[in-house]
């Protein structure tokens, strides 16, 4: 994980400088090595959290005419680069093999990359800036327009009144943007895939905010988007679950079905591969030992943590992580609870997520008895919450501004900032609800549709697709900014290219069954997978959003309301919602 920054402006333009408050936020993201460079009135700065290679790789990287800032992880390079080489070092070499006077070779290279990343690439010869977020939008990149035609790109921002942006938003992950320095109001976009109505609206919002004239180039079409997922035999969970039978027998019937087994086998192969890549691709030392006198010695502290409510998503990730994290290392399970003000003193932190975390910990200890599971219980008083939100967390949530952003941002920040945590990687269950049908609105879409199976399938498919398309703008970039501020890399195994393609290729009735009650029919395929792994109680827990399970949110508030803490009144914010 890195904190990257780029500013394009005129000579001695103060609005394009890297001010100290933002420099500190970028340093929080990348505490191991830092560097910056000015070329052609372009300021580039990189702050690196060591996760790859034999040693931290300083950024920006410069080779011949190219200057690269890279924030991310590439998980399909095992056969293409040596293990001791950082992804960014491999990438700058490959970029230099491209004929940069013709973008086709650059697009061909991007077409092959898999993993969460953002990049900023400056071509000194052509005086052209390229920048993008990966096609699933997993890492944050904010774009701002300032006075005097100054443009900024950065992993995280810090609204300072004397250098306030006239427009700021999360860069939509639509493709590779190309911006010539000589014409900063003319931008070319090479889209990842053909634009639909929603992505066209995002592009229009960006064009207006940045005062650009946009031109569309050829579609990149990443290789994984073109790969056809394995086709499994047809099955219908509604038909298989028909009849009034005990839950235990229902699970037995479903798990014994050959077509369901085939789907679960493919899910197991893809999810195990995703988890393995995300826990094994990290530095050999924890946050405490990195840079210390002990860095050459063997570090036995936890390198991996799981943000842990005890629910089905994070419990599955814990079981799978146990298969790949070295047996001698503990795995941290971080659970956050916010003070219940009216409760008795000994009940202040006894929130629903705390209870389920303790319950699921017992299951993990039963299934993986040799693992040292470290349950870190983070207790946050209302005073601490208000103080950190007002002084710090609000900057990380920016440019988003809703009550929901506030609640989720605070919950993730306090969890990632756990005082006793040594982990460099934080596994999240993000994406599971969008893929497998875990939200109440999915059940409601099924219920509201006409009673025919075809009508309900169409309504649910549309709702699932809408949620999947908007997850980068609603969750991923914000969560990246929040967790990276604590010196951790957020990794979401469910949001992996081939896994997502496979699950999305399944019909809604192969993922969930809303004829069954909550905690059973929602995310039914995933719950069956948890059952197959040996989980029991965790597979029957109802979906509970972290803001309610941790008791940070007030259910009386509207999630889409503008938060009083996130108002930057001097700023015209254009965050994409």
Coordinates of C-alpha atoms in Angstrom, one line a residue:
X1 CA 0.0 0.0 0.0
X2 CA 1.3 3.5 -0.8
X3 CA 0.3 7.1 -0.6
X4 CA 0.8 8.7 -4.0
X5 CA 0.5 12.3 -5.0
X6 CA 0.7 14.2 -8.3
X7 CA 0.2 17.9 -9.0
X8 CA 0.3 19.8 -12.3
X9 CA 0.6 23.5 -12.2
X10 CA 2.5 26.7 -13.1
X11 CA 5.9 27.7 -11.6
X12 CA 5.7 28.7 -8.0
X13 CA 1.9 28.1 -7.8
X14 CA 1.3 27.6 -4.1
X15 CA -2.0 25.8 -4.7
X16 CA 0.0 23.0 -6.3
X17 CA 2.4 22.4 -3.5
X18 CA 2.3 19.4 -1.2
X19 CA 1.3 21.0 2.1
X20 CA 2.5 19.5 5.4
X21 CA -0.9 18.2 6.6
X22 CA -1.5 16.2 3.4
X23 CA 2.2 15.1 3.5
X24 CA 1.5 13.5 6.9
X25 CA -1.6 11.7 5.7
X26 CA 0.4 10.2 2.8
X27 CA 3.2 9.2 5.2
X28 CA 0.6 7.4 7.4
X29 CA -0.2 5.3 4.3
X30 CA 3.4 4.6 3.4
X31 CA 5.6 4.9 6.5
X32 CA 8.6 2.8 5.2
X33 CA 10.2 4.9 2.4
X34 CA 9.3 8.2 0.8
X35 CA 10.6 10.3 -2.1
X36 CA 9.4 13.1 -4.4
X37 CA 10.4 14.6 -7.7
X38 CA 9.6 17.7 -9.8
X39 CA 9.8 17.5 -13.5
X40 CA 8.1 19.8 -16.1
X41 CA 6.0 21.5 -13.4
X42 CA 4.7 18.1 -12.4
X43 CA 5.3 17.2 -8.7
X44 CA 5.2 13.5 -8.0
X45 CA 5.5 12.1 -4.4
X46 CA 5.4 8.5 -3.2
X47 CA 5.1 7.0 0.3
X48 CA 5.5 3.2 0.5
X49 CA 4.2 0.6 2.9
X50 CA 6.5 -2.4 2.3
X51 CA 4.4 -5.4 1.2
X52 CA 6.4 -6.8 -1.8
X53 CA 10.0 -7.6 -2.7
X54 CA 13.1 -8.2 -0.7
X55 CA 13.1 -4.6 0.6
X56 CA 10.9 -1.5 0.4
X57 CA 10.9 0.0 -3.1
X58 CA 11.2 3.8 -3.1
X59 CA 8.8 5.8 -5.3
X60 CA 8.5 7.6 -7.7
X61 CA 10.4 5.2 -10.0
X62 CA 12.2 6.8 -12.9
X63 CA 13.5 4.9 -16.0
X64 CA 14.4 6.6 -19.2
X65 CA 11.4 8.9 -20.1
X66 CA 8.9 7.4 -17.7
X67 CA 8.1 8.3 -14.1
X68 CA 5.8 5.9 -12.2
X69 CA 3.7 6.1 -9.1
X70 CA 2.0 2.8 -8.2
X71 CA -0.2 1.9 -5.3
X72 CA -1.4 -1.7 -5.3
X73 CA -0.8 -5.4 -5.6
X74 CA -0.6 -7.5 -8.8
X75 CA -1.5 -11.1 -8.1
X76 CA -0.9 -12.7 -11.5
X77 CA 2.9 -12.1 -11.8
X78 CA 4.3 -15.2 -10.1
X79 CA 5.6 -16.6 -13.4
X80 CA 6.6 -13.2 -14.8
X81 CA 8.8 -11.7 -12.1
X82 CA 11.3 -12.8 -9.4
X83 CA 9.9 -13.0 -5.9
X84 CA 12.5 -10.4 -4.6
X85 CA 11.2 -7.8 -7.0
X86 CA 8.4 -5.3 -6.1
X87 CA 5.4 -5.1 -8.4
X88 CA 6.2 -1.4 -9.1
X89 CA 9.8 -2.3 -10.1
X90 CA 8.6 -5.0 -12.5
X91 CA 5.9 -2.6 -13.9
X92 CA 8.3 0.2 -14.8
X93 CA 10.5 -2.2 -16.7
X94 CA 7.5 -3.5 -18.7
X95 CA 6.3 0.0 -19.4
X96 CA 9.7 0.9 -20.8
X97 CA 9.3 -2.0 -23.3
X98 CA 6.2 -0.3 -24.7
X99 CA 6.3 2.1 -27.7
X100 CA 4.9 5.1 -25.8
X101 CA 4.3 7.1 -29.0
X102 CA 1.5 4.6 -29.7
X103 CA -0.7 3.7 -26.7
X104 CA -1.7 0.3 -28.0
X105 CA 1.3 -1.5 -26.3
X106 CA 0.5 0.3 -23.0
X107 CA -3.1 -0.8 -23.2
X108 CA -2.0 -4.4 -24.0
X109 CA 0.1 -4.4 -20.8
X110 CA -2.7 -3.0 -18.7
X111 CA -5.0 -5.7 -20.2
X112 CA -3.0 -8.4 -18.5
X113 CA -2.8 -7.0 -15.0
X114 CA -4.9 -8.4 -12.2
X115 CA -5.2 -7.1 -8.7
X116 CA -6.2 -3.9 -6.8
X117 CA -4.1 -0.9 -8.0
X118 CA -3.9 2.8 -9.0
X119 CA -1.2 4.2 -11.1
X120 CA 0.1 7.6 -12.3
X121 CA 2.5 7.5 -15.2
X122 CA 4.3 10.6 -16.6
X123 CA 6.0 10.5 -20.0
X124 CA 8.6 13.2 -20.0
X125 CA 9.3 13.0 -23.8
X126 CA 5.6 13.3 -24.8
X127 CA 4.7 15.5 -21.8
X128 CA 1.6 13.3 -21.2
X129 CA 0.1 12.1 -17.9
X130 CA -1.7 8.8 -17.6
X131 CA -3.6 7.7 -14.6
X132 CA -6.2 5.0 -13.6
X133 CA -7.8 2.8 -11.0
X134 CA -8.2 -0.9 -11.7
X135 CA -11.5 -2.0 -13.3
X136 CA -13.1 -3.0 -10.0
X137 CA -12.1 0.3 -8.3
X138 CA -10.6 -1.2 -5.2
X139 CA -8.0 1.4 -4.3
X140 CA -8.5 5.1 -3.8
X141 CA -7.5 7.9 -6.1
X142 CA -8.9 11.4 -5.6
X143 CA -8.8 14.1 -8.3
X144 CA -9.1 17.8 -7.5
X145 CA -9.2 21.0 -9.6
X146 CA -7.7 24.0 -8.0
X147 CA -7.3 27.7 -9.0
X148 CA -4.9 28.7 -11.8
X149 CA -5.6 25.4 -13.7
X150 CA -3.9 23.3 -11.1
X151 CA -4.8 19.6 -11.1
X152 CA -4.1 17.1 -8.3
X153 CA -4.3 13.4 -8.0
X154 CA -3.8 11.7 -4.7
X155 CA -4.6 8.6 -2.6
X156 CA -6.1 10.7 0.1
X157 CA -6.8 14.4 0.5
X158 CA -6.8 16.9 3.2
X159 CA -9.1 19.9 2.7
X160 CA -7.1 23.0 3.9
X161 CA -9.0 26.3 3.7
X162 CA -6.1 28.2 2.2
X163 CA -5.7 25.7 -0.6
X164 CA -9.3 24.6 -1.0
X165 CA -10.2 22.8 -4.2
X166 CA -12.9 24.2 -6.4
X167 CA -13.9 20.6 -7.3
X168 CA -13.0 17.2 -5.8
X169 CA -14.2 13.7 -6.3
X170 CA -13.1 10.1 -6.3
X171 CA -11.8 9.3 -9.8
X172 CA -14.3 7.0 -11.4
X173 CA -12.6 3.6 -12.2
X174 CA -13.7 3.7 -15.9
X175 CA -10.4 3.1 -17.6
X176 CA -7.0 4.8 -18.4
X177 CA -7.1 8.6 -18.5
X178 CA -4.6 10.4 -20.8
X179 CA -4.0 14.1 -20.2
X180 CA -1.5 16.2 -22.2
X181 CA 0.2 18.9 -20.2
X182 CA -0.2 21.4 -23.0
X183 CA -4.0 20.9 -23.0
X184 CA -5.2 20.3 -19.5
X185 CA -8.8 20.8 -20.5
X186 CA -8.7 17.9 -23.0
X187 CA -8.7 14.4 -21.7
X188 CA -8.9 11.0 -23.4
X189 CA -10.4 8.0 -21.7
X190 CA -9.5 4.4 -22.8
X191 CA -12.5 2.6 -21.0
X192 CA -12.0 -0.8 -19.4
X193 CA -15.3 -1.9 -21.1
X194 CA -18.1 -0.3 -23.0
X195 CA -19.8 2.4 -20.9
X196 CA -23.4 1.8 -19.7
X197 CA -25.9 4.4 -18.5
X198 CA -24.4 4.5 -14.9
X199 CA -20.8 4.8 -16.0
X200 CA -21.6 7.4 -18.7
X201 CA -23.2 9.5 -15.9
X202 CA -20.0 9.2 -13.8
X203 CA -18.0 10.3 -16.8
X204 CA -20.3 13.2 -17.4
X205 CA -20.0 14.3 -13.7
X206 CA -16.2 14.1 -13.9
X207 CA -16.1 16.1 -17.2
X208 CA -18.1 18.9 -15.7
X209 CA -16.2 19.0 -12.4
X210 CA -12.8 19.1 -14.0
X211 CA -13.9 21.4 -16.9
X212 CA -12.7 18.9 -19.4
X213 CA -13.6 18.1 -23.0
X214 CA -13.6 14.2 -23.0
X215 CA -12.8 12.0 -25.9
X216 CA -13.2 8.2 -25.8
X217 CA -10.5 5.9 -27.1
X218 CA -10.5 2.2 -27.8
X219 CA -11.8 -0.2 -25.1
X220 CA -9.1 -1.9 -23.1
X221 CA -11.1 -5.1 -22.3
X222 CA -9.0 -6.7 -19.6
X223 CA -8.3 -10.4 -20.3
X224 CA -10.2 -11.6 -17.2
X225 CA -13.3 -9.8 -18.4
X226 CA -13.2 -11.9 -21.6
X227 CA -12.5 -15.2 -19.9
X228 CA -15.7 -17.3 -19.6
X229 CA -16.3 -18.6 -16.1
X230 CA -16.7 -22.4 -15.6
X231 CA -20.3 -23.3 -16.4
X232 CA -21.9 -25.4 -13.6
X233 CA -24.9 -27.6 -14.0
X234 CA -28.2 -25.9 -13.6
X235 CA -29.9 -25.9 -10.2
X236 CA -32.6 -23.9 -8.4
X237 CA -32.2 -23.3 -4.7
X238 CA -36.0 -22.5 -4.5
X239 CA -36.9 -25.9 -5.9
X240 CA -34.3 -27.7 -3.8
X241 CA -35.5 -26.0 -0.6
X242 CA -39.2 -26.6 -1.2
X243 CA -41.1 -28.4 1.5
X244 CA -41.3 -27.9 5.3
X245 CA -38.2 -29.8 6.5
X246 CA -35.9 -29.1 9.5
X247 CA -32.9 -26.8 8.7
X248 CA -30.3 -29.6 9.4
X249 CA -32.0 -31.8 6.8
X250 CA -32.3 -28.9 4.4
X251 CA -28.6 -28.3 4.5
X252 CA -27.9 -32.0 4.1
X253 CA -30.2 -32.1 1.0
X254 CA -28.6 -29.0 -0.6
X255 CA -25.0 -30.1 0.1
X256 CA -25.8 -33.5 -1.3
X257 CA -27.0 -32.2 -4.6
X258 CA -24.4 -32.8 -7.4
X259 CA -25.0 -29.4 -9.1
X260 CA -24.7 -27.5 -5.9
X261 CA -21.5 -29.4 -5.1
X262 CA -20.1 -28.5 -8.4
X263 CA -20.7 -24.8 -7.8
X264 CA -19.3 -25.0 -4.3
X265 CA -16.1 -26.8 -5.7
X266 CA -15.5 -23.9 -8.1
X267 CA -16.2 -21.3 -5.4
X268 CA -13.8 -23.1 -3.1
X269 CA -11.0 -23.2 -5.7
X270 CA -11.4 -19.5 -6.6
X271 CA -11.8 -18.1 -3.0
X272 CA -8.9 -20.2 -1.6
X273 CA -6.7 -18.9 -4.4
X274 CA -7.8 -15.3 -3.7
X275 CA -7.2 -15.6 0.1
X276 CA -3.8 -17.3 -0.4
X277 CA -2.6 -14.5 -2.7
X278 CA -3.7 -11.8 -0.2
X279 CA -2.1 -13.3 2.9
X280 CA 1.1 -14.6 1.3
X281 CA 2.0 -11.4 -0.6
X282 CA 3.3 -9.4 2.3
X283 CA 6.6 -8.4 3.9
X284 CA 8.3 -11.0 6.2
X285 CA 8.1 -8.6 9.2
X286 CA 5.2 -7.0 11.1
X287 CA 4.7 -3.3 11.6
X288 CA 6.7 -3.3 14.8
X289 CA 9.7 -5.1 13.5
X290 CA 9.8 -3.2 10.1
X291 CA 12.7 -0.7 10.2
X292 CA 13.8 -1.8 13.7
X293 CA 17.0 -3.5 14.8
X294 CA 15.1 -6.7 14.8
X295 CA 14.1 -6.5 11.1
X296 CA 16.8 -9.1 10.1
X297 CA 15.7 -11.6 12.7
X298 CA 12.7 -13.9 12.3
X299 CA 9.5 -12.0 13.2
X300 CA 6.8 -14.2 14.7
X301 CA 4.2 -11.5 15.3
X302 CA 0.9 -11.3 13.4
X303 CA 1.2 -10.0 9.8
X304 CA -2.5 -10.6 9.0
X305 CA -5.7 -9.4 10.7
X306 CA -9.3 -9.8 9.9
X307 CA -11.9 -7.2 10.7
X308 CA -14.1 -9.5 12.6
X309 CA -17.8 -9.2 13.5
X310 CA -18.2 -13.0 13.8
X311 CA -20.5 -13.1 10.7
X312 CA -20.4 -15.6 7.9
X313 CA -18.2 -13.6 5.6
X314 CA -15.3 -12.9 8.0
X315 CA -15.6 -16.3 9.6
X316 CA -15.0 -18.0 6.2
X317 CA -12.0 -15.7 5.5
X318 CA -10.6 -16.7 8.9
X319 CA -10.9 -20.5 8.2
X320 CA -9.3 -20.0 4.8
X321 CA -6.5 -17.7 6.1
X322 CA -5.6 -20.4 8.6
X323 CA -4.7 -22.7 5.7
X324 CA -2.0 -20.2 4.3
X325 CA -0.7 -18.1 7.1
X326 CA 2.4 -19.8 8.6
X327 CA 1.4 -22.0 11.5
X328 CA 3.8 -20.3 13.9
X329 CA 2.2 -16.8 13.4
X330 CA -1.0 -15.7 15.2
X331 CA -3.9 -14.2 13.2
X332 CA -5.6 -11.1 14.7
X333 CA -9.4 -10.9 14.8
X334 CA -10.2 -7.2 15.4
X335 CA -13.7 -6.4 16.8
X336 CA -14.9 -2.9 17.5
X337 CA -17.6 -1.8 19.9
X338 CA -18.9 1.7 20.5
X339 CA -20.1 2.8 23.9
X340 CA -23.7 2.2 24.8
X341 CA -24.2 5.3 26.9
X342 CA -27.4 4.3 28.8
X343 CA -26.1 0.8 29.6
X344 CA -24.8 -0.4 32.9
X345 CA -21.0 0.0 33.2
X346 CA -20.3 -3.7 32.7
X347 CA -22.6 -3.7 29.6
X348 CA -21.2 -0.7 27.8
X349 CA -19.4 -2.7 25.2
X350 CA -21.7 -5.7 25.0
X351 CA -23.0 -4.8 21.5
X352 CA -24.3 -7.4 19.0
X353 CA -21.0 -7.7 17.1
X354 CA -19.0 -8.3 20.2
X355 CA -21.3 -11.2 21.2
X356 CA -21.1 -12.8 17.7
X357 CA -17.3 -12.4 17.6
X358 CA -17.0 -14.4 20.8
X359 CA -19.4 -17.0 19.6
X360 CA -17.6 -17.4 16.2
X361 CA -14.1 -17.4 17.9
X362 CA -15.2 -20.6 19.7
X363 CA -16.0 -22.1 16.3
X364 CA -12.6 -21.1 14.9
X365 CA -10.8 -22.6 17.9
X366 CA -12.7 -25.8 17.4
X367 CA -11.9 -26.0 13.6
X368 CA -8.3 -24.7 13.8
X369 CA -7.1 -25.6 17.3
X370 CA -3.4 -25.2 16.5
X371 CA -3.8 -21.6 15.4
X372 CA -3.2 -18.7 17.9
X373 CA -6.3 -16.6 17.4
X374 CA -5.8 -13.1 18.9
X375 CA -9.2 -11.5 19.5
X376 CA -8.5 -7.8 19.8
X377 CA -11.5 -6.0 21.4
X378 CA -11.5 -2.3 20.6
X379 CA -13.8 -0.3 22.9
X380 CA -14.5 3.3 21.7
X381 CA -16.1 5.8 24.0
X382 CA -18.4 8.5 22.6
X383 CA -15.9 11.1 23.6
X384 CA -13.1 9.3 21.7
X385 CA -15.4 8.9 18.6
X386 CA -16.3 12.6 18.5
X387 CA -12.7 13.7 19.1
X388 CA -11.1 11.5 16.4
X389 CA -13.9 12.2 13.9
X390 CA -13.7 15.9 14.2
X391 CA -9.9 16.1 14.2
X392 CA -8.8 13.4 11.8
X393 CA -11.2 10.8 10.4
X394 CA -13.3 13.3 8.5
X395 CA -10.3 14.2 6.4
X396 CA -10.0 10.5 5.3
X397 CA -13.7 10.2 4.4
X398 CA -13.5 13.3 2.2
X399 CA -14.8 14.0 -0.4
X400 CA -17.7 11.7 0.7
X401 CA -20.1 13.3 3.1
X402 CA -23.0 11.2 4.2
X403 CA -24.0 9.8 7.6
X404 CA -23.3 6.3 6.2
X405 CA -19.8 7.3 5.2
X406 CA -19.2 8.7 8.7
X407 CA -20.5 5.6 10.4
X408 CA -18.6 3.1 8.3
X409 CA -15.5 5.2 8.1
X410 CA -15.3 5.5 11.9
X411 CA -15.9 1.8 12.5
X412 CA -13.2 0.7 10.1
X413 CA -10.7 3.3 11.4
X414 CA -11.0 2.4 15.0
X415 CA -10.7 -1.3 14.2
X416 CA -7.7 -0.8 11.9
X417 CA -6.0 1.5 14.5
X418 CA -6.2 -1.2 17.3
X419 CA -3.4 -0.4 19.6
X420 CA -2.1 -3.9 20.0
X421 CA -2.3 -4.9 16.3
X422 CA 1.0 -5.7 14.6
X423 CA -0.6 -6.7 11.2
X424 CA 0.3 -5.1 7.9
X425 CA -2.7 -6.7 6.0
X426 CA -6.4 -6.4 6.9
X427 CA -8.8 -8.9 5.3
X428 CA -12.3 -7.6 4.7
X429 CA -15.5 -9.4 3.8
X430 CA -16.4 -6.6 1.4
X431 CA -18.3 -7.7 -1.7
X432 CA -19.9 -10.8 -0.3
X433 CA -23.3 -9.1 0.2
X434 CA -23.3 -7.6 -3.3
X435 CA -22.3 -10.9 -4.9
X436 CA -24.4 -13.4 -2.9
X437 CA -27.5 -11.3 -2.1
X438 CA -27.0 -10.3 1.5
X439 CA -28.8 -7.0 1.8
X440 CA -32.4 -6.5 2.9
X441 CA -33.0 -4.5 -0.2
X442 CA -32.3 -7.7 -2.3
X443 CA -35.0 -9.6 -0.4
X444 CA -37.4 -6.6 -0.8
X445 CA -36.8 -6.5 -4.6
X446 CA -37.7 -10.2 -4.8
X447 CA -40.8 -9.6 -2.7
X448 CA -42.0 -6.5 -4.6
X449 CA -41.8 -8.2 -8.0
X450 CA -44.7 -9.9 -9.7
X451 CA -45.1 -13.4 -8.2
X452 CA -43.8 -15.3 -11.2
X453 CA -40.4 -16.8 -10.9
X454 CA -39.1 -15.1 -14.0
X455 CA -40.2 -11.6 -12.8
X456 CA -38.6 -12.1 -9.4
X457 CA -35.4 -13.4 -11.0
X458 CA -35.2 -10.3 -13.3
X459 CA -35.9 -7.9 -10.4
X460 CA -33.3 -9.5 -8.2
X461 CA -30.7 -9.7 -10.9
X462 CA -31.1 -6.0 -11.6
X463 CA -30.8 -5.1 -7.9
X464 CA -27.7 -7.3 -7.5
X465 CA -26.1 -5.8 -10.7
X466 CA -26.8 -2.2 -9.5
X467 CA -25.1 -2.9 -6.1
X468 CA -22.1 -4.5 -7.8
X469 CA -21.7 -1.6 -10.2
X470 CA -21.7 1.1 -7.5
X471 CA -19.6 -0.7 -4.9
X472 CA -16.4 1.3 -5.9
X473 CA -18.1 4.6 -5.3
X474 CA -20.0 3.6 -2.1
X475 CA -17.4 1.6 -0.3
X476 CA -14.1 0.6 -1.7
X477 CA -12.2 3.8 -2.1
X478 CA -13.3 5.2 1.3
X479 CA -12.4 1.9 3.1
X480 CA -9.0 2.0 1.4
X481 CA -8.3 5.5 2.7
X482 CA -9.5 4.7 6.2
X483 CA -7.6 1.5 6.7
X484 CA -4.4 2.6 5.0
X485 CA -4.1 5.5 7.3
X486 CA -3.4 3.0 10.1
X487 CA -0.4 1.5 8.2
X488 CA -2.4 -1.5 6.9
X489 CA -3.3 -2.7 3.4
X490 CA -7.0 -3.5 3.1
X491 CA -7.5 -6.6 1.0
X492 CA -11.0 -8.0 0.1
X493 CA -10.7 -11.6 -1.2
X494 CA -14.3 -11.7 -2.4
X495 CA -13.6 -8.8 -4.8
X496 CA -11.3 -10.8 -7.0
X497 CA -11.6 -10.8 -10.8
X498 CA -12.2 -14.5 -11.5
X499 CA -14.2 -15.1 -8.4
X500 CA -16.5 -12.2 -9.1
X501 CA -17.0 -13.2 -12.7
X502 CA -17.9 -16.8 -11.6
X503 CA -20.4 -15.7 -8.9
X504 CA -22.0 -13.1 -11.2
X505 CA -22.4 -15.8 -13.9
X506 CA -24.7 -17.7 -11.5
X507 CA -28.4 -17.0 -11.7
X508 CA -29.9 -15.2 -8.6
X509 CA -31.7 -18.4 -7.6
X510 CA -28.3 -20.2 -7.5
X511 CA -26.9 -17.7 -5.0
X512 CA -29.8 -17.0 -2.5
X513 CA -33.3 -18.2 -1.7
X514 CA -35.7 -15.6 -0.1
X515 CA -38.4 -18.2 0.4
X516 CA -36.3 -19.1 3.4
X517 CA -36.0 -16.8 6.5
X518 CA -33.3 -14.3 7.2
X519 CA -30.1 -15.8 8.3
X520 CA -30.8 -18.9 6.1
X521 CA -31.9 -17.9 2.6
X522 CA -29.8 -14.7 2.1
X523 CA -26.3 -15.6 0.8
X524 CA -27.5 -19.2 0.9
X525 CA -24.7 -20.5 -1.4
X526 CA -22.1 -18.8 0.7
X527 CA -23.7 -20.2 3.9
X528 CA -23.6 -23.7 2.4
X529 CA -19.9 -23.2 1.7
X530 CA -19.4 -22.2 5.3
X531 CA -21.2 -25.4 6.4
X532 CA -18.9 -27.4 4.1
X533 CA -15.8 -25.8 5.8
X534 CA -17.2 -26.9 9.2
X535 CA -18.8 -23.7 10.4
X536 CA -22.2 -24.1 12.1
X537 CA -23.4 -21.1 14.2
X538 CA -21.8 -18.5 12.0
X539 CA -23.7 -19.8 9.0
X540 CA -27.0 -19.0 10.7
X541 CA -26.3 -15.4 11.8
X542 CA -28.5 -12.7 10.2
X543 CA -26.9 -10.0 8.2
X544 CA -26.1 -7.0 10.4
X545 CA -24.4 -4.0 9.0
X546 CA -21.3 -3.0 11.0
X547 CA -22.6 0.4 11.8
X548 CA -25.5 -1.2 13.7
X549 CA -23.7 -4.3 15.0
X550 CA -21.0 -2.1 16.6
X551 CA -23.6 0.4 17.8
X552 CA -22.0 3.4 16.2
X553 CA -25.0 4.4 14.2
X554 CA -28.4 5.8 15.2
X555 CA -31.1 4.0 13.4
X556 CA -33.2 7.2 13.4
X557 CA -30.7 8.9 11.1
X558 CA -31.0 8.6 7.3
X559 CA -27.9 7.0 5.8
X560 CA -27.9 9.4 2.9
X561 CA -28.1 12.6 5.0
X562 CA -25.1 14.9 4.9
X563 CA -23.1 14.5 8.1
X564 CA -22.5 17.6 10.2
X565 CA -19.0 16.4 10.8
X566 CA -18.3 16.0 7.1
X567 CA -19.3 19.5 5.9
X568 CA -16.5 21.5 4.3
X569 CA -18.6 24.6 3.7
X570 CA -16.0 26.4 1.6
X571 CA -15.7 23.5 -0.8
X572 CA -17.9 22.6 -3.7
X573 CA -17.6 18.8 -3.4
X574 CA -18.6 16.6 -6.3
X575 CA -18.2 13.2 -4.6
X576 CA -19.9 10.5 -6.7
X577 CA -22.6 8.8 -4.7

